[in-house]
Amino acid sequence: MRMTEGVEWGLHCCLVLAWLDDLAPLPVGRLAEVFDLPPEYLKKQLQPLAKAGILRSEAGARGGYRLGRAPEAISLMDVVTAIEGGTDPFQCTEIRRRGAGRTGAPEEFAHPCGISMAMRKAELAWQRQLANQTLADVIATTPATAERRTRRFVERIA
Amino acid sequence: MRMTEGVEWGLHCCLVLAWLDDLAPLPVGRLAEVFDLPPEYLKKQLQPLAKAGILRSEAGARGGYRLGRAPEAISLMDVVTAIEGGTDPFQCTEIRRRGAGRTGAPEEFAHPCGISMAMRKAELAWQRQLANQTLADVIATTPATAERRTRRFVERIA
């Protein structure tokens, strides 16, 4: 069970767009160069972020992406949900109702399956931590040298 | 990002084997009937649980599976890890070192990537909840009627 690489790419692009908001919009090609990623594939990974309002896409010759809202208002959960489509990896298909369960009285299934509830409880703890950490929190843990270096790189290739 | 259906199957089979420990070992075919699952495919899903010591496989004409240890000593994490091979869905490939990162000083990468740390922090919360919930906890939330019904079903098909 793995997230797509798009989650790592998307989070790092959000970070760069937060750092370099004064240089935005940045074309996908330039973001791809910052991390040496395939531009066409990166474009596909960023599209759902734009659709979710996390990025704003600007058309035209000098177009590209900028952050759609403040880093404080972008949680890790927002990015993961936009790219992965959800964070509920456990699949409950209600197998308790199959086979031996066919003869179970309806009352027996009135409450959600105990296994499913326990798995969801764990997923909720994960989701809560993803929702509680914002892009601004990540920026606070990132060395200032990384920002300065990225800025110089982007200005040079502009 | 989805877990395989094997996790649901494995957890439910552990629950049945805990309930019916006095009838164990139960052949895979009988466990498959309890949930109307394809026996050959169920067998493949249970093998990693036996390898991890969560189930014990007994050979012979009256062989099959029984729990490998007490329900209190089997966490959800144990089952998920055995079947999924891990619970760290976020993949950090260190893209911060690529492209613009190539010219970064080694000190800049002395600490783990802030994005990766934030994602791991969230995964840890999930893993902690999976590790803190045992099969015994799940049994405590399951209606006694489900156990009795499953027992009757298994005794009938024996």
mmCIF file of C-alpha atoms in Angstrom:
data_model
loop_
_atom_site.group_PDB
_atom_site.id
_atom_site.type_symbol
_atom_site.label_atom_id
_atom_site.label_comp_id
_atom_site.label_asym_id
_atom_site.label_seq_id
_atom_site.Cartn_x
_atom_site.Cartn_y
_atom_site.Cartn_z
ATOM 1 C CA MET A 1 0.000 0.000 0.000
ATOM 2 C CA ARG A 2 1.825 3.039 -1.290
ATOM 3 C CA MET A 3 0.908 6.593 -2.124
ATOM 4 C CA THR A 4 1.814 7.701 -5.618
ATOM 5 C CA GLU A 5 5.011 9.682 -6.060
ATOM 6 C CA GLY A 6 2.683 12.553 -6.935
ATOM 7 C CA VAL A 7 2.159 13.208 -3.219
ATOM 8 C CA GLU A 8 5.865 13.855 -2.643
ATOM 9 C CA TRP A 9 6.058 15.921 -5.830
ATOM 10 C CA GLY A 10 2.929 17.917 -5.003
ATOM 11 C CA LEU A 11 4.040 18.709 -1.449
ATOM 12 C CA HIS A 12 7.476 19.857 -2.583
ATOM 13 C CA CYS A 13 5.987 22.005 -5.350
ATOM 14 C CA CYS A 14 3.628 23.628 -2.818
ATOM 15 C CA LEU A 15 6.642 24.373 -0.630
ATOM 16 C CA VAL A 16 8.527 25.999 -3.526
ATOM 17 C CA LEU A 17 5.465 28.012 -4.545
ATOM 18 C CA ALA A 18 5.106 29.232 -0.940
ATOM 19 C CA TRP A 19 8.777 30.228 -0.790
ATOM 20 C CA LEU A 20 8.737 31.962 -4.160
ATOM 21 C CA ASP A 21 5.270 33.496 -4.126
ATOM 22 C CA ASP A 22 6.766 36.808 -5.276
ATOM 23 C CA LEU A 23 8.063 35.092 -8.438
ATOM 24 C CA ALA A 24 4.765 33.273 -9.155
ATOM 25 C CA PRO A 25 3.163 32.142 -11.339
ATOM 26 C CA LEU A 26 5.814 29.526 -12.081
ATOM 27 C CA PRO A 27 5.395 27.372 -15.181
ATOM 28 C CA VAL A 28 5.282 23.597 -14.656
ATOM 29 C CA GLY A 29 8.489 23.306 -16.671
ATOM 30 C CA ARG A 30 10.353 25.423 -14.158
ATOM 31 C CA LEU A 31 8.975 23.507 -11.173
ATOM 32 C CA ALA A 32 10.005 20.297 -12.935
ATOM 33 C CA GLU A 33 13.561 21.636 -13.312
ATOM 34 C CA VAL A 34 13.768 22.477 -9.603
ATOM 35 C CA PHE A 35 13.400 18.761 -8.813
ATOM 36 C CA ASP A 36 14.575 17.310 -12.130
ATOM 37 C CA LEU A 37 11.154 15.704 -12.731
ATOM 38 C CA PRO A 38 9.454 14.834 -16.039
ATOM 39 C CA PRO A 39 7.384 17.979 -16.829
ATOM 40 C CA GLU A 40 4.479 16.250 -18.541
ATOM 41 C CA TYR A 41 4.006 13.825 -15.689
ATOM 42 C CA LEU A 42 4.420 16.539 -13.062
ATOM 43 C CA LYS A 43 1.704 18.513 -14.849
ATOM 44 C CA LYS A 44 -0.709 15.598 -14.363
ATOM 45 C CA GLN A 45 0.130 15.436 -10.656
ATOM 46 C CA LEU A 46 -0.443 19.169 -10.121
ATOM 47 C CA GLN A 47 -3.776 19.323 -11.931
ATOM 48 C CA PRO A 48 -5.769 17.816 -9.038
ATOM 49 C CA LEU A 49 -4.157 20.371 -6.682
ATOM 50 C CA ALA A 50 -5.442 23.166 -8.902
ATOM 51 C CA LYS A 51 -8.859 21.528 -9.068
ATOM 52 C CA ALA A 52 -8.928 21.427 -5.250
ATOM 53 C CA GLY A 53 -8.001 25.128 -5.008
ATOM 54 C CA ILE A 54 -4.646 24.390 -3.385
ATOM 55 C CA LEU A 55 -2.885 25.810 -6.448
ATOM 56 C CA ARG A 56 -4.160 28.440 -8.851
ATOM 57 C CA SER A 57 -3.413 27.954 -12.501
ATOM 58 C CA GLU A 58 -2.803 31.072 -14.618
ATOM 59 C CA ALA A 59 -2.979 30.786 -18.384
ATOM 60 C CA GLY A 60 -0.911 32.605 -20.980
ATOM 61 C CA ALA A 61 2.714 32.975 -22.032
ATOM 62 C CA ARG A 62 3.738 34.081 -18.544
ATOM 63 C CA GLY A 63 1.288 31.714 -16.861
ATOM 64 C CA GLY A 64 1.852 28.830 -14.505
ATOM 65 C CA TYR A 65 1.014 27.951 -10.942
ATOM 66 C CA ARG A 66 0.852 29.861 -7.704
ATOM 67 C CA LEU A 67 -0.521 28.833 -4.313
ATOM 68 C CA GLY A 68 -4.301 29.068 -4.226
ATOM 69 C CA ARG A 69 -4.385 30.089 -0.570
ATOM 70 C CA ALA A 70 -2.070 30.885 2.343
ATOM 71 C CA PRO A 71 0.322 28.131 3.530
ATOM 72 C CA GLU A 72 -1.484 28.208 6.897
ATOM 73 C CA ALA A 73 -4.671 27.162 5.099
ATOM 74 C CA ILE A 74 -3.156 24.196 3.232
ATOM 75 C CA SER A 75 -2.956 21.009 5.303
ATOM 76 C CA LEU A 76 -1.058 17.868 4.378
ATOM 77 C CA MET A 77 -4.475 16.218 4.340
ATOM 78 C CA ASP A 78 -5.665 18.638 1.634
ATOM 79 C CA VAL A 79 -2.750 17.693 -0.627
ATOM 80 C CA VAL A 80 -2.956 13.956 0.036
ATOM 81 C CA THR A 81 -6.718 13.904 -0.504
ATOM 82 C CA ALA A 82 -6.467 15.877 -3.752
ATOM 83 C CA ILE A 83 -3.804 13.583 -5.202
ATOM 84 C CA GLU A 84 -4.732 10.226 -3.654
ATOM 85 C CA GLY A 85 -8.485 10.754 -3.688
ATOM 86 C CA GLY A 86 -8.797 9.576 -0.067
ATOM 87 C CA THR A 87 -7.002 8.253 2.999
ATOM 88 C CA ASP A 88 -9.049 5.263 4.039
ATOM 89 C CA PRO A 89 -6.841 2.367 2.965
ATOM 90 C CA PHE A 90 -8.768 -0.331 4.810
ATOM 91 C CA GLN A 91 -11.507 -1.771 2.656
ATOM 92 C CA CYS A 92 -14.531 -3.147 4.498
ATOM 93 C CA THR A 93 -16.655 -5.191 2.114
ATOM 94 C CA GLU A 94 -18.866 -6.502 4.939
ATOM 95 C CA ILE A 95 -17.755 -10.098 4.589
ATOM 96 C CA ARG A 96 -19.392 -10.699 7.992
ATOM 97 C CA ARG A 97 -22.724 -10.814 6.119
ATOM 98 C CA ARG A 98 -21.570 -13.507 3.701
ATOM 99 C CA GLY A 99 -21.524 -17.286 4.129
ATOM 100 C CA ALA A 100 -22.374 -17.969 7.779
ATOM 101 C CA GLY A 101 -23.612 -14.370 8.067
ATOM 102 C CA ARG A 102 -26.496 -14.951 5.652
ATOM 103 C CA THR A 103 -28.616 -16.334 8.492
ATOM 104 C CA GLY A 104 -27.730 -13.521 10.904
ATOM 105 C CA ALA A 105 -30.607 -11.452 12.282
ATOM 106 C CA PRO A 106 -30.687 -7.830 11.044
ATOM 107 C CA GLU A 107 -30.046 -6.578 14.617
ATOM 108 C CA GLU A 108 -26.650 -8.268 14.525
ATOM 109 C CA PHE A 109 -25.580 -5.924 11.750
ATOM 110 C CA ALA A 110 -27.183 -2.807 13.199
ATOM 111 C CA HIS A 111 -23.755 -1.685 14.458
ATOM 112 C CA PRO A 112 -20.748 -1.319 12.145
ATOM 113 C CA CYS A 113 -18.397 -4.306 12.059
ATOM 114 C CA GLY A 114 -15.989 -4.230 15.037
ATOM 115 C CA ILE A 115 -13.020 -4.904 12.760
ATOM 116 C CA SER A 116 -13.967 -2.050 10.465
ATOM 117 C CA MET A 117 -14.493 0.310 13.428
ATOM 118 C CA ALA A 118 -11.095 -0.541 14.891
ATOM 119 C CA MET A 119 -9.369 -0.008 11.537
ATOM 120 C CA ARG A 120 -11.204 3.297 11.012
ATOM 121 C CA LYS A 121 -10.221 4.482 14.486
ATOM 122 C CA ALA A 122 -6.579 4.043 13.508
ATOM 123 C CA GLU A 123 -7.068 5.770 10.160
ATOM 124 C CA LEU A 124 -8.725 8.688 11.938
ATOM 125 C CA ALA A 125 -5.621 9.179 14.085
ATOM 126 C CA TRP A 126 -3.558 9.363 10.893
ATOM 127 C CA GLN A 127 -5.992 11.713 9.175
ATOM 128 C CA ARG A 128 -6.124 13.976 12.222
ATOM 129 C CA GLN A 129 -2.332 14.358 12.150
ATOM 130 C CA LEU A 130 -2.393 15.042 8.410
ATOM 131 C CA ALA A 131 -5.124 17.660 8.889
ATOM 132 C CA ASN A 132 -3.338 19.298 11.826
ATOM 133 C CA GLN A 133 -0.099 19.952 9.968
ATOM 134 C CA THR A 134 -0.049 22.753 7.432
ATOM 135 C CA LEU A 135 2.343 23.833 4.735
ATOM 136 C CA ALA A 136 3.288 26.697 7.066
ATOM 137 C CA ASP A 137 4.364 24.158 9.715
ATOM 138 C CA VAL A 138 6.542 22.368 7.171
ATOM 139 C CA ILE A 139 8.103 25.668 6.066
ATOM 140 C CA ALA A 140 9.025 26.352 9.696
ATOM 141 C CA THR A 141 11.091 23.143 9.817
ATOM 142 C CA THR A 142 12.913 23.722 6.530
ATOM 143 C CA PRO A 143 16.388 25.311 6.476
ATOM 144 C CA ALA A 144 16.481 28.889 5.141
ATOM 145 C CA THR A 145 19.456 27.898 2.976
ATOM 146 C CA ALA A 146 17.165 25.587 0.993
ATOM 147 C CA GLU A 147 14.828 28.469 0.213
ATOM 148 C CA ARG A 148 17.686 30.796 -0.826
ATOM 149 C CA ARG A 149 19.274 28.116 -3.010
ATOM 150 C CA THR A 150 15.945 27.317 -4.704
ATOM 151 C CA ARG A 151 15.313 31.024 -5.309
ATOM 152 C CA ARG A 152 18.729 31.496 -6.957
ATOM 153 C CA PHE A 153 18.146 28.410 -9.106
ATOM 154 C CA VAL A 154 14.714 29.580 -10.295
ATOM 155 C CA GLU A 155 15.935 33.135 -11.008
ATOM 156 C CA ARG A 156 18.846 31.746 -13.022
ATOM 157 C CA ILE A 157 16.665 29.514 -15.236
ATOM 158 C CA ALA A 158 13.944 32.188 -15.647
ATOM 159 C CA MET B 1 -4.034 3.852 -1.889
ATOM 160 C CA ARG B 2 -5.845 0.760 -0.741
ATOM 161 C CA MET B 3 -4.992 -2.223 1.396
ATOM 162 C CA THR B 4 -5.597 -5.569 -0.243
ATOM 163 C CA GLU B 5 -8.813 -7.389 0.588
ATOM 164 C CA GLY B 6 -6.529 -9.877 2.339
ATOM 165 C CA VAL B 7 -6.408 -7.593 5.375
ATOM 166 C CA GLU B 8 -10.177 -7.774 5.849
ATOM 167 C CA TRP B 9 -10.140 -11.522 5.206
ATOM 168 C CA GLY B 10 -7.198 -12.130 7.530
ATOM 169 C CA LEU B 11 -8.677 -10.131 10.400
ATOM 170 C CA HIS B 12 -12.039 -11.900 10.126
ATOM 171 C CA CYS B 13 -10.361 -15.309 9.977
ATOM 172 C CA CYS B 14 -8.340 -14.463 13.107
ATOM 173 C CA LEU B 15 -11.587 -13.498 14.836
ATOM 174 C CA VAL B 16 -13.234 -16.809 13.889
ATOM 175 C CA LEU B 17 -10.175 -18.793 14.973
ATOM 176 C CA ALA B 18 -10.232 -16.973 18.317
ATOM 177 C CA TRP B 19 -13.939 -17.716 18.795
ATOM 178 C CA LEU B 20 -13.631 -21.360 17.783
ATOM 179 C CA ASP B 21 -10.254 -22.208 19.268
ATOM 180 C CA ASP B 22 -11.770 -25.386 20.761
ATOM 181 C CA LEU B 23 -12.670 -26.586 17.252
ATOM 182 C CA ALA B 24 -9.240 -25.722 15.771
ATOM 183 C CA PRO B 25 -7.388 -26.473 13.632
ATOM 184 C CA LEU B 26 -9.839 -25.347 10.946
ATOM 185 C CA PRO B 27 -9.031 -26.134 7.320
ATOM 186 C CA VAL B 28 -8.811 -23.178 4.938
ATOM 187 C CA GLY B 29 -11.777 -24.592 3.025
ATOM 188 C CA ARG B 30 -13.976 -24.272 6.103
ATOM 189 C CA LEU B 31 -12.819 -20.719 6.851
ATOM 190 C CA ALA B 32 -13.536 -19.873 3.224
ATOM 191 C CA GLU B 33 -17.079 -21.216 3.587
ATOM 192 C CA VAL B 34 -17.693 -19.098 6.687
ATOM 193 C CA PHE B 35 -17.271 -15.972 4.547
ATOM 194 C CA ASP B 36 -18.035 -17.448 1.128
ATOM 195 C CA LEU B 37 -14.503 -16.625 -0.112
ATOM 196 C CA PRO B 38 -12.450 -18.394 -2.821
ATOM 197 C CA PRO B 39 -10.455 -21.030 -0.833
ATOM 198 C CA GLU B 40 -7.308 -20.964 -2.983
ATOM 199 C CA TYR B 41 -7.028 -17.201 -2.781
ATOM 200 C CA LEU B 42 -7.813 -17.157 0.931
ATOM 201 C CA LYS B 43 -5.011 -19.684 1.432
ATOM 202 C CA LYS B 44 -2.538 -17.240 -0.130
ATOM 203 C CA GLN B 45 -3.741 -14.460 2.168
ATOM 204 C CA LEU B 46 -3.387 -16.580 5.319
ATOM 205 C CA GLN B 47 0.102 -17.862 4.536
ATOM 206 C CA PRO B 48 1.865 -14.623 5.593
ATOM 207 C CA LEU B 49 -0.084 -14.717 8.880
ATOM 208 C CA ALA B 50 1.296 -18.201 9.560
ATOM 209 C CA LYS B 51 4.780 -17.051 8.589
ATOM 210 C CA ALA B 52 4.481 -14.190 11.095
ATOM 211 C CA GLY B 53 3.383 -16.572 13.872
ATOM 212 C CA ILE B 54 -0.091 -15.024 14.104
ATOM 213 C CA LEU B 55 -1.598 -18.313 12.892
ATOM 214 C CA ARG B 56 -0.215 -21.805 13.321
ATOM 215 C CA SER B 57 -0.570 -24.183 10.428
ATOM 216 C CA GLU B 58 -1.078 -27.873 11.211
ATOM 217 C CA ALA B 59 -0.527 -30.423 8.465
ATOM 218 C CA GLY B 60 -2.406 -33.671 7.851
ATOM 219 C CA ALA B 61 -5.913 -34.851 7.070
ATOM 220 C CA ARG B 62 -7.317 -33.098 10.150
ATOM 221 C CA GLY B 63 -4.957 -30.141 9.771
ATOM 222 C CA GLY B 64 -5.639 -26.494 9.203
ATOM 223 C CA TYR B 65 -5.124 -23.224 11.036
ATOM 224 C CA ARG B 66 -5.365 -22.166 14.644
ATOM 225 C CA LEU B 67 -4.290 -18.929 16.319
ATOM 226 C CA GLY B 68 -0.559 -18.831 16.931
ATOM 227 C CA ARG B 69 -0.874 -16.872 20.149
ATOM 228 C CA ALA B 70 -3.495 -15.382 22.459
ATOM 229 C CA PRO B 71 -5.880 -12.739 21.016
ATOM 230 C CA GLU B 72 -4.421 -10.247 23.523
ATOM 231 C CA ALA B 73 -1.030 -10.708 21.847
ATOM 232 C CA ILE B 74 -2.218 -10.116 18.276
ATOM 233 C CA SER B 75 -2.503 -6.450 17.315
ATOM 234 C CA LEU B 76 -4.171 -5.064 14.222
ATOM 235 C CA MET B 77 -0.697 -3.822 13.329
ATOM 236 C CA ASP B 78 0.659 -7.395 13.382
ATOM 237 C CA VAL B 79 -1.976 -8.539 10.880
ATOM 238 C CA VAL B 80 -1.674 -5.500 8.617
ATOM 239 C CA THR B 81 2.125 -5.687 8.576
ATOM 240 C CA ALA B 82 2.110 -9.407 7.810
ATOM 241 C CA ILE B 83 -0.289 -9.040 4.885
ATOM 242 C CA GLU B 84 0.615 -5.580 3.558
ATOM 243 C CA GLY B 85 4.324 -5.780 4.310
ATOM 244 C CA GLY B 86 4.327 -2.345 5.934
ATOM 245 C CA THR B 87 2.282 0.727 6.832
ATOM 246 C CA ASP B 88 4.340 3.608 5.537
ATOM 247 C CA PRO B 89 2.382 4.696 2.481
ATOM 248 C CA PHE B 90 4.244 7.968 1.938
ATOM 249 C CA GLN B 91 7.243 7.477 -0.278
ATOM 250 C CA CYS B 92 10.133 9.885 0.255
ATOM 251 C CA THR B 93 12.563 9.628 -2.634
ATOM 252 C CA GLU B 94 14.544 12.677 -1.472
ATOM 253 C CA ILE B 95 13.625 14.835 -4.449
ATOM 254 C CA ARG B 96 14.939 17.800 -2.422
ATOM 255 C CA ARG B 97 18.450 16.653 -3.446
ATOM 256 C CA ARG B 98 17.660 16.658 -7.161
ATOM 257 C CA GLY B 99 17.761 19.550 -9.637
ATOM 258 C CA ALA B 100 18.267 22.706 -7.587
ATOM 259 C CA GLY B 101 19.298 20.509 -4.637
ATOM 260 C CA ARG B 102 22.433 19.260 -6.407
ATOM 261 C CA THR B 103 24.317 22.352 -5.275
ATOM 262 C CA GLY B 104 23.094 22.166 -1.671
ATOM 263 C CA ALA B 105 25.707 21.904 1.075
ATOM 264 C CA PRO B 106 25.750 18.533 2.879
ATOM 265 C CA GLU B 107 24.704 20.263 6.150
ATOM 266 C CA GLU B 108 21.422 21.210 4.512
ATOM 267 C CA PHE B 109 20.515 17.539 4.233
ATOM 268 C CA ALA B 110 21.821 16.545 7.658
ATOM 269 C CA HIS B 111 18.238 16.555 8.984
ATOM 270 C CA PRO B 112 15.478 14.506 7.377
ATOM 271 C CA CYS B 113 13.276 16.372 4.894
ATOM 272 C CA GLY B 114 10.577 18.409 6.713
ATOM 273 C CA ILE B 115 7.889 17.075 4.399
ATOM 274 C CA SER B 116 8.921 13.503 5.020
ATOM 275 C CA MET B 117 9.050 14.059 8.801
ATOM 276 C CA ALA B 118 5.566 15.578 8.833
ATOM 277 C CA MET B 119 4.167 12.695 6.791
ATOM 278 C CA ARG B 120 5.889 10.132 9.036
ATOM 279 C CA LYS B 121 4.523 11.829 12.140
ATOM 280 C CA ALA B 122 1.011 11.263 10.803
ATOM 281 C CA GLU B 123 1.757 7.657 9.853
ATOM 282 C CA LEU B 124 3.109 7.038 13.345
ATOM 283 C CA ALA B 125 -0.211 8.133 14.848
ATOM 284 C CA TRP B 126 -1.967 5.586 12.631
ATOM 285 C CA GLN B 127 0.522 2.839 13.421
ATOM 286 C CA ARG B 128 0.256 3.543 17.143
ATOM 287 C CA GLN B 129 -3.512 3.059 17.004
ATOM 288 C CA LEU B 130 -3.115 -0.134 14.992
ATOM 289 C CA ALA B 131 -0.562 -1.437 17.490
ATOM 290 C CA ASN B 132 -2.691 -0.488 20.506
ATOM 291 C CA GLN B 133 -5.757 -2.432 19.393
ATOM 292 C CA THR B 134 -5.674 -6.202 19.738
ATOM 293 C CA LEU B 135 -7.827 -9.016 18.488
ATOM 294 C CA ALA B 136 -9.113 -9.305 22.070
ATOM 295 C CA ASP B 137 -10.352 -5.688 21.884
ATOM 296 C CA VAL B 138 -12.187 -6.434 18.648
ATOM 297 C CA ILE B 139 -13.767 -9.556 20.149
ATOM 298 C CA ALA B 140 -15.071 -7.413 23.016
ATOM 299 C CA THR B 141 -17.000 -5.229 20.544
ATOM 300 C CA THR B 142 -18.495 -8.108 18.562
ATOM 301 C CA PRO B 143 -22.005 -9.395 19.339
ATOM 302 C CA ALA B 144 -22.117 -12.810 21.050
ATOM 303 C CA THR B 145 -24.819 -13.845 18.574
ATOM 304 C CA ALA B 146 -22.244 -13.637 15.761
ATOM 305 C CA GLU B 147 -19.971 -16.058 17.591
ATOM 306 C CA ARG B 148 -22.805 -18.519 18.296
ATOM 307 C CA ARG B 149 -24.051 -18.370 14.711
ATOM 308 C CA THR B 150 -20.546 -18.922 13.310
ATOM 309 C CA ARG B 151 -20.011 -21.848 15.683
ATOM 310 C CA ARG B 152 -23.253 -23.528 14.584
ATOM 311 C CA PHE B 153 -22.329 -22.986 10.922
ATOM 312 C CA VAL B 154 -18.855 -24.501 11.315
ATOM 313 C CA GLU B 155 -20.159 -27.477 13.328
ATOM 314 C CA ARG B 156 -22.787 -28.140 10.660
ATOM 315 C CA ILE B 157 -20.302 -28.140 7.757
ATOM 316 C CA ALA B 158 -17.646 -30.136 9.675
#
